[in-house]
Amino acid sequence: MTRTLAATLALALFASTAPAREASDLGRTLDVYLSRLARLGFTGTVLVARDGKIVLERGYGFADRARKVPMAADSVVNLGSITKQFTAAAILKLEMSGKLRVEDTIAKFWPGAPADKAGITLHQLLTHTGGLRSDYGPTDYEVVPRDEYVRRVLAAPLDMPPGREYQYSNAGYSLLAAIVEIVSGQPYERFLREQLFEPAGMRQTGYRVASWREGQVARGYVDERDWGTIVEKLADPALPYWNLVGNGGIHSTAGDMYRWHLALEGDAVLSKAARAKLFTAHVPEDPEGRSHYSYGWAIFTTPRQTRLIAHNGGNGVYAADFRRYVDEGVVIFAASTAEPTAIALTEVLPAIVF
């Protein structure tokens, strides 16, 4: 976090925090802080829930500055790498139906895979231990079809032998998305919509298939420049963008993300056994083991010795953070379309909540 950004966040926090005990008091305290931060430049949406009740769900700033469209509670924001948890859930959904196993190697789906990659397992792709580098294209918006993208990944040298250690890889999750298509016989987004989003009651989530009203998708800003939206960049449904599919770029609302949380609390989408795999701390993310990667989620131990299951994402314009304090009944989702970012913000919000 830059010194200027830290000062902005601290200035907003100073003189706005107050003891909060009841849910309504907590919501008001959070809103005072975020309203102050909005006057200092924050643009985004925030949802906070405690003990099964939403205490705050609101937008701040403008979704479209030129047209003076305000950010609303249901403004559509980009999730970035939070997308990975949907890909992981899709793989587990296919495992539930007996169509694959996470122990399967990629040679099952690409019999011509070169010898150094043929033994990479789905588990290794899910945990970023497949030895792949992060990206294999110059930009998320390069027009590249699925099979060409897969060919590119399989032809490139590995960064390390599979299974050796954690190395974050967007490409691994794009390979998983390709496997979802191969096994299900459906486009990736359609499978997610039918098998994950609709059972969870999420009607505002996707790349392009959701029906968003005019002005609902929030525009991104770099300094004062209008960067546009990822939906605009993916506007032509005939063009494939496989540098992004499966690893990032899905859009949603704060409310839909809370519905996703609720679905993961029960059996609406995944069985108990599948959810156990989804949330197991499989591999350390750093040598000290301060966090572990599961399947599309990171697992932390809080200073209160409770579990935090979380993931963030961003592309340098949009940013989002999704935190589930599962032992304490608290959920925090925040997304931003400019500086200060939601990822910095979610370092502050728990200080108010707890």
Coordinates of C-alpha atoms in Angstrom, one line a residue:
M1 CA 0.0 0.0 0.0
T2 CA 1.4 3.4 -0.9
R3 CA 1.9 6.0 1.8
T4 CA -0.6 8.3 0.2
L5 CA -3.2 5.5 0.0
A6 CA -2.6 4.5 3.6
A7 CA -3.0 8.1 4.7
T8 CA -6.3 8.4 2.9
L9 CA -7.6 5.3 4.5
A10 CA -6.4 6.3 7.9
L11 CA -7.9 9.8 7.5
A12 CA -11.3 8.3 6.7
L13 CA -11.1 6.0 9.7
F14 CA -10.0 8.7 12.1
A15 CA -13.0 10.4 13.8
S16 CA -15.4 8.0 12.1
T17 CA -15.0 4.8 14.2
A18 CA -17.2 4.4 17.3
P19 CA -18.1 1.4 19.5
A20 CA -20.5 -0.8 17.6
R21 CA -22.4 -3.6 19.3
E22 CA -25.8 -4.1 17.5
A23 CA -25.9 -4.9 13.8
S24 CA -27.7 -1.6 13.1
D25 CA -25.0 0.3 14.9
L26 CA -22.3 -1.6 13.0
G27 CA -23.9 -0.7 9.7
R28 CA -24.1 3.0 10.6
T29 CA -20.5 3.0 11.7
L30 CA -19.3 1.3 8.5
D31 CA -21.4 3.7 6.4
V32 CA -19.9 6.8 8.2
Y33 CA -16.4 5.5 7.4
L34 CA -17.2 4.6 3.8
S35 CA -19.0 7.8 3.1
R36 CA -16.0 9.7 4.4
L37 CA -13.8 7.6 2.2
A38 CA -16.0 8.3 -0.8
R39 CA -15.5 12.0 -0.4
L40 CA -11.8 11.2 -0.6
G41 CA -12.2 9.3 -3.8
F42 CA -13.4 5.8 -3.1
T43 CA -15.7 4.4 -5.8
G44 CA -17.2 0.9 -5.3
T45 CA -19.6 -1.4 -3.5
V46 CA -19.4 -2.9 -0.1
L47 CA -21.5 -5.6 1.7
V48 CA -20.9 -6.6 5.3
A49 CA -22.9 -9.3 7.0
R50 CA -22.8 -10.6 10.6
D51 CA -24.6 -13.6 12.1
G52 CA -26.6 -14.2 8.9
K53 CA -27.8 -10.6 8.6
I54 CA -26.6 -8.0 6.1
V55 CA -25.7 -4.9 8.1
L56 CA -24.5 -2.9 5.1
E57 CA -25.0 -3.2 1.4
R58 CA -24.4 0.0 -0.5
G59 CA -22.6 1.7 -3.4
Y60 CA -20.3 4.7 -3.1
G61 CA -19.2 7.2 -5.7
F62 CA -20.2 7.0 -9.4
A63 CA -20.6 4.0 -11.6
D64 CA -20.3 6.4 -14.6
R65 CA -18.7 9.8 -13.7
A66 CA -19.5 11.5 -17.1
R67 CA -23.2 10.6 -16.8
K68 CA -23.3 11.0 -13.1
V69 CA -24.7 7.5 -12.6
P70 CA -24.3 6.7 -8.9
M71 CA -22.9 3.4 -7.7
A72 CA -25.8 1.4 -6.3
A73 CA -25.9 -1.6 -4.0
D74 CA -26.5 -3.8 -7.1
S75 CA -24.0 -2.1 -9.4
V76 CA -22.1 -4.8 -11.4
V77 CA -18.4 -5.0 -10.6
N78 CA -15.5 -7.1 -11.9
L79 CA -14.3 -9.9 -9.7
G80 CA -10.9 -10.5 -11.1
S81 CA -9.3 -13.7 -9.8
I82 CA -12.3 -14.4 -7.5
T83 CA -13.5 -16.1 -10.7
K84 CA -11.1 -19.0 -9.8
Q85 CA -13.4 -20.2 -7.1
F86 CA -16.2 -20.7 -9.6
T87 CA -13.9 -22.8 -11.8
A88 CA -12.8 -24.9 -8.8
A89 CA -16.5 -25.4 -7.9
A90 CA -17.3 -26.4 -11.5
I91 CA -14.5 -29.1 -11.4
L92 CA -15.9 -30.4 -8.1
K93 CA -19.4 -30.4 -9.5
L94 CA -18.2 -32.6 -12.4
E95 CA -16.4 -34.9 -9.8
M96 CA -19.7 -35.2 -7.9
S97 CA -21.4 -36.5 -11.1
G98 CA -18.6 -39.0 -11.6
K99 CA -17.3 -37.4 -14.8
L100 CA -13.8 -36.8 -13.6
R101 CA -11.6 -36.9 -10.5
V102 CA -9.2 -34.3 -9.2
E103 CA -6.5 -37.0 -9.3
D104 CA -6.9 -37.2 -13.0
T105 CA -4.0 -36.1 -15.2
I106 CA -4.4 -33.7 -18.0
A107 CA -3.3 -36.5 -20.4
K108 CA -6.9 -37.8 -19.9
F109 CA -8.2 -34.7 -21.6
W110 CA -5.3 -34.0 -24.0
P111 CA -3.8 -37.4 -24.9
G112 CA -1.1 -35.7 -26.9
A113 CA 0.2 -33.7 -24.0
P114 CA 4.0 -33.6 -23.9
A115 CA 5.7 -35.9 -21.4
D116 CA 6.8 -33.2 -19.0
K117 CA 3.1 -32.1 -18.6
A118 CA 1.1 -35.2 -19.2
G119 CA 1.3 -36.1 -15.5
I120 CA 0.0 -32.7 -14.2
T121 CA -3.1 -33.5 -12.1
L122 CA -6.3 -31.4 -11.8
H123 CA -5.4 -31.1 -8.1
Q124 CA -2.1 -29.5 -9.0
L125 CA -3.8 -27.0 -11.4
L126 CA -6.3 -26.2 -8.6
T127 CA -3.6 -25.5 -6.1
H128 CA -1.2 -23.7 -8.4
T129 CA 1.4 -26.5 -8.1
G130 CA 1.4 -27.6 -11.8
G131 CA 4.7 -25.8 -12.6
L132 CA 3.0 -23.5 -15.1
R133 CA 3.9 -19.8 -15.4
S134 CA 1.0 -17.4 -14.7
D135 CA 0.2 -16.2 -18.2
Y136 CA 0.8 -17.2 -21.8
G137 CA -0.5 -14.1 -23.7
P138 CA 0.3 -10.4 -23.9
T139 CA -3.2 -9.3 -22.7
D140 CA -6.4 -10.6 -21.3
Y141 CA -8.2 -9.3 -24.4
E142 CA -6.1 -11.0 -27.1
V143 CA -8.4 -12.9 -29.4
V144 CA -7.3 -16.5 -28.9
P145 CA -9.5 -19.6 -29.2
R146 CA -9.5 -22.4 -26.6
D147 CA -7.6 -25.0 -28.5
E148 CA -4.9 -22.5 -29.6
Y149 CA -4.6 -21.3 -26.0
V150 CA -4.2 -24.9 -24.8
R151 CA -1.6 -25.6 -27.5
R152 CA 0.4 -22.6 -26.5
V153 CA 0.5 -23.6 -22.8
L154 CA 1.4 -27.3 -23.5
A155 CA 4.1 -26.2 -25.9
A156 CA 5.9 -23.9 -23.5
P157 CA 8.5 -25.1 -21.0
L158 CA 7.5 -25.5 -17.4
D159 CA 8.9 -23.2 -14.8
M160 CA 9.4 -26.1 -12.4
P161 CA 8.5 -29.8 -12.1
P162 CA 4.8 -30.3 -11.3
G163 CA 4.1 -30.7 -7.6
R164 CA 7.3 -29.1 -6.4
E165 CA 5.9 -25.9 -4.9
Y166 CA 3.2 -23.2 -5.1
Q167 CA 3.4 -20.7 -8.0
Y168 CA 0.3 -18.7 -8.8
S169 CA -0.9 -19.5 -12.4
N170 CA -3.8 -18.0 -14.2
A171 CA -3.1 -20.4 -17.0
G172 CA -3.8 -23.4 -14.8
Y173 CA -7.3 -22.2 -14.2
S174 CA -7.9 -21.5 -17.9
L175 CA -6.9 -25.2 -18.5
L176 CA -9.4 -26.2 -15.9
A177 CA -12.1 -24.1 -17.7
A178 CA -11.2 -25.9 -20.9
I179 CA -11.6 -29.2 -19.1
V180 CA -15.1 -28.1 -17.9
E181 CA -16.1 -27.5 -21.5
I182 CA -14.6 -30.8 -22.8
V183 CA -16.2 -32.9 -20.1
S184 CA -19.6 -31.2 -19.9
G185 CA -20.0 -30.5 -23.6
Q186 CA -21.1 -26.9 -22.7
P187 CA -19.5 -23.5 -22.9
Y188 CA -17.8 -22.7 -19.6
E189 CA -20.1 -19.8 -18.8
R190 CA -23.2 -21.7 -19.6
F191 CA -22.1 -24.5 -17.3
L192 CA -21.4 -22.1 -14.5
R193 CA -24.8 -20.4 -15.0
E194 CA -26.8 -23.7 -15.0
Q195 CA -24.8 -25.7 -12.4
L196 CA -23.6 -23.0 -9.9
F197 CA -25.2 -19.6 -10.3
E198 CA -28.9 -20.5 -10.8
P199 CA -29.0 -23.0 -7.9
A200 CA -27.4 -20.3 -5.8
G201 CA -30.0 -17.7 -6.9
M202 CA -27.3 -15.6 -8.6
R203 CA -28.9 -13.8 -11.5
Q204 CA -26.4 -11.0 -12.0
T205 CA -23.2 -13.0 -12.4
G206 CA -21.3 -13.9 -15.6
Y207 CA -19.1 -12.7 -18.4
R208 CA -21.8 -11.8 -21.0
V209 CA -24.9 -13.9 -20.4
A210 CA -26.4 -11.9 -17.5
S211 CA -29.1 -9.3 -18.4
W212 CA -27.7 -6.1 -16.9
R213 CA -29.7 -2.8 -17.2
E214 CA -28.2 0.3 -18.8
G215 CA -25.6 1.8 -16.5
Q216 CA -25.5 -1.1 -14.1
V217 CA -22.0 -2.2 -15.0
A218 CA -19.6 0.2 -13.3
R219 CA -16.9 1.9 -15.4
G220 CA -13.2 1.7 -14.3
Y221 CA -11.0 4.7 -13.9
V222 CA -7.2 5.2 -14.0
D223 CA -6.6 8.6 -12.3
E224 CA -9.3 10.7 -14.1
R225 CA -9.2 8.7 -17.3
D226 CA -12.3 6.5 -18.2
W227 CA -10.8 3.0 -18.8
G228 CA -14.2 1.6 -19.8
T229 CA -15.5 -1.8 -18.8
I230 CA -14.4 -5.4 -19.4
V231 CA -17.9 -6.1 -20.6
E232 CA -17.2 -3.6 -23.5
K233 CA -13.9 -5.3 -24.2
L234 CA -15.7 -8.7 -24.4
A235 CA -18.6 -7.2 -26.4
D236 CA -18.4 -9.5 -29.4
P237 CA -19.7 -12.9 -28.4
A238 CA -18.1 -14.5 -31.5
L239 CA -14.6 -13.7 -30.2
P240 CA -12.9 -16.0 -27.7
Y241 CA -10.5 -14.5 -25.1
W242 CA -9.0 -17.6 -23.5
N243 CA -6.2 -15.7 -21.6
L244 CA -9.1 -14.7 -19.3
V245 CA -11.6 -17.5 -19.3
G246 CA -11.7 -19.5 -16.0
N247 CA -9.1 -17.4 -14.2
G248 CA -10.6 -13.9 -14.1
G249 CA -13.0 -11.4 -15.5
I250 CA -16.4 -12.6 -14.3
H251 CA -18.8 -9.8 -13.2
S252 CA -21.2 -9.9 -10.3
T253 CA -22.9 -7.8 -7.6
A254 CA -22.3 -7.6 -3.9
G255 CA -25.7 -9.3 -3.3
D256 CA -24.9 -12.2 -5.6
M257 CA -21.6 -12.8 -3.9
Y258 CA -23.4 -13.0 -0.6
R259 CA -25.8 -15.5 -2.2
W260 CA -22.8 -17.5 -3.3
H261 CA -21.5 -17.5 0.3
L262 CA -24.9 -18.8 1.5
A263 CA -24.9 -21.5 -1.1
L264 CA -21.5 -22.6 0.1
E265 CA -22.8 -22.9 3.7
G266 CA -25.1 -25.7 2.6
D267 CA -25.7 -28.3 -0.2
A268 CA -27.4 -26.0 -2.8
V269 CA -24.4 -26.3 -5.1
L270 CA -21.8 -28.7 -3.7
S271 CA -22.0 -31.7 -1.4
K272 CA -20.4 -31.7 2.0
A273 CA -17.6 -33.8 0.7
A274 CA -17.0 -31.5 -2.2
R275 CA -17.0 -28.4 0.0
A276 CA -14.5 -30.1 2.3
K277 CA -12.1 -30.4 -0.7
L278 CA -12.9 -26.8 -1.7
F279 CA -11.8 -25.4 1.7
T280 CA -9.0 -27.7 2.7
A281 CA -5.7 -25.9 3.2
H282 CA -3.8 -27.9 0.6
V283 CA -0.5 -26.0 0.0
P284 CA 1.4 -23.1 1.8
E285 CA 1.5 -19.9 -0.2
D286 CA 4.8 -18.8 1.3
P287 CA 7.7 -20.5 3.1
E288 CA 6.4 -19.3 6.5
G289 CA 3.0 -20.9 5.9
R290 CA 1.1 -17.7 6.8
S291 CA -1.6 -18.7 4.4
H292 CA -2.5 -21.8 2.4
Y293 CA -4.2 -22.3 -1.0
S294 CA -7.2 -24.5 -1.2
Y295 CA -9.2 -24.7 -4.5
G296 CA -9.7 -21.2 -5.7
W297 CA -9.6 -19.8 -2.1
A298 CA -6.8 -18.9 0.4
I299 CA -7.0 -20.0 4.0
F300 CA -5.7 -17.8 6.9
T301 CA -5.7 -17.9 10.7
T302 CA -6.8 -14.6 12.1
P303 CA -5.2 -12.9 15.1
R304 CA -8.2 -14.2 17.0
Q305 CA -7.2 -17.8 16.0
T306 CA -10.2 -18.2 13.8
R307 CA -10.4 -19.2 10.1
L308 CA -10.6 -16.7 7.3
I309 CA -11.4 -18.1 3.9
A310 CA -10.8 -15.4 1.2
H311 CA -9.7 -14.5 -2.2
N312 CA -9.1 -11.2 -4.0
G313 CA -8.6 -10.1 -7.6
G314 CA -7.8 -7.1 -9.7
N315 CA -6.4 -6.0 -13.0
G316 CA -4.9 -2.6 -12.1
V317 CA -8.2 -0.8 -12.6
Y318 CA -10.9 -3.0 -10.9
A319 CA -10.3 -4.7 -7.6
A320 CA -12.4 -6.9 -5.4
D321 CA -11.9 -8.8 -2.1
F322 CA -14.2 -11.5 -0.7
R323 CA -13.6 -12.5 2.9
R324 CA -15.6 -15.1 4.9
Y325 CA -14.7 -15.2 8.6
V326 CA -16.5 -18.6 8.9
D327 CA -15.9 -19.2 12.6
E328 CA -17.2 -15.7 13.5
G329 CA -20.2 -15.4 11.2
V330 CA -18.8 -12.4 9.3
V331 CA -18.7 -11.9 5.5
I332 CA -17.1 -8.9 3.9
F333 CA -17.2 -8.2 0.1
A334 CA -15.8 -5.0 -1.4
A335 CA -15.1 -4.0 -5.0
S336 CA -13.7 -0.8 -6.4
T337 CA -13.3 0.8 -9.8
A338 CA -10.5 3.2 -9.0
E339 CA -8.0 4.1 -6.3
P340 CA -8.2 3.6 -3.3
T341 CA -8.7 -0.1 -4.0
A342 CA -11.1 -2.5 -2.3
I343 CA -8.1 -4.7 -1.4
A344 CA -6.6 -1.9 0.7
L345 CA -10.1 -1.2 2.1
T346 CA -10.6 -4.7 3.3
E347 CA -7.5 -4.4 5.5
V348 CA -9.4 -1.7 7.4
L349 CA -13.0 -2.9 7.5
P350 CA -12.3 -5.9 9.8
A351 CA -10.8 -3.4 12.4
I352 CA -14.3 -1.8 12.5
V353 CA -16.3 -5.0 12.5
F354 CA -14.2 -6.8 15.1

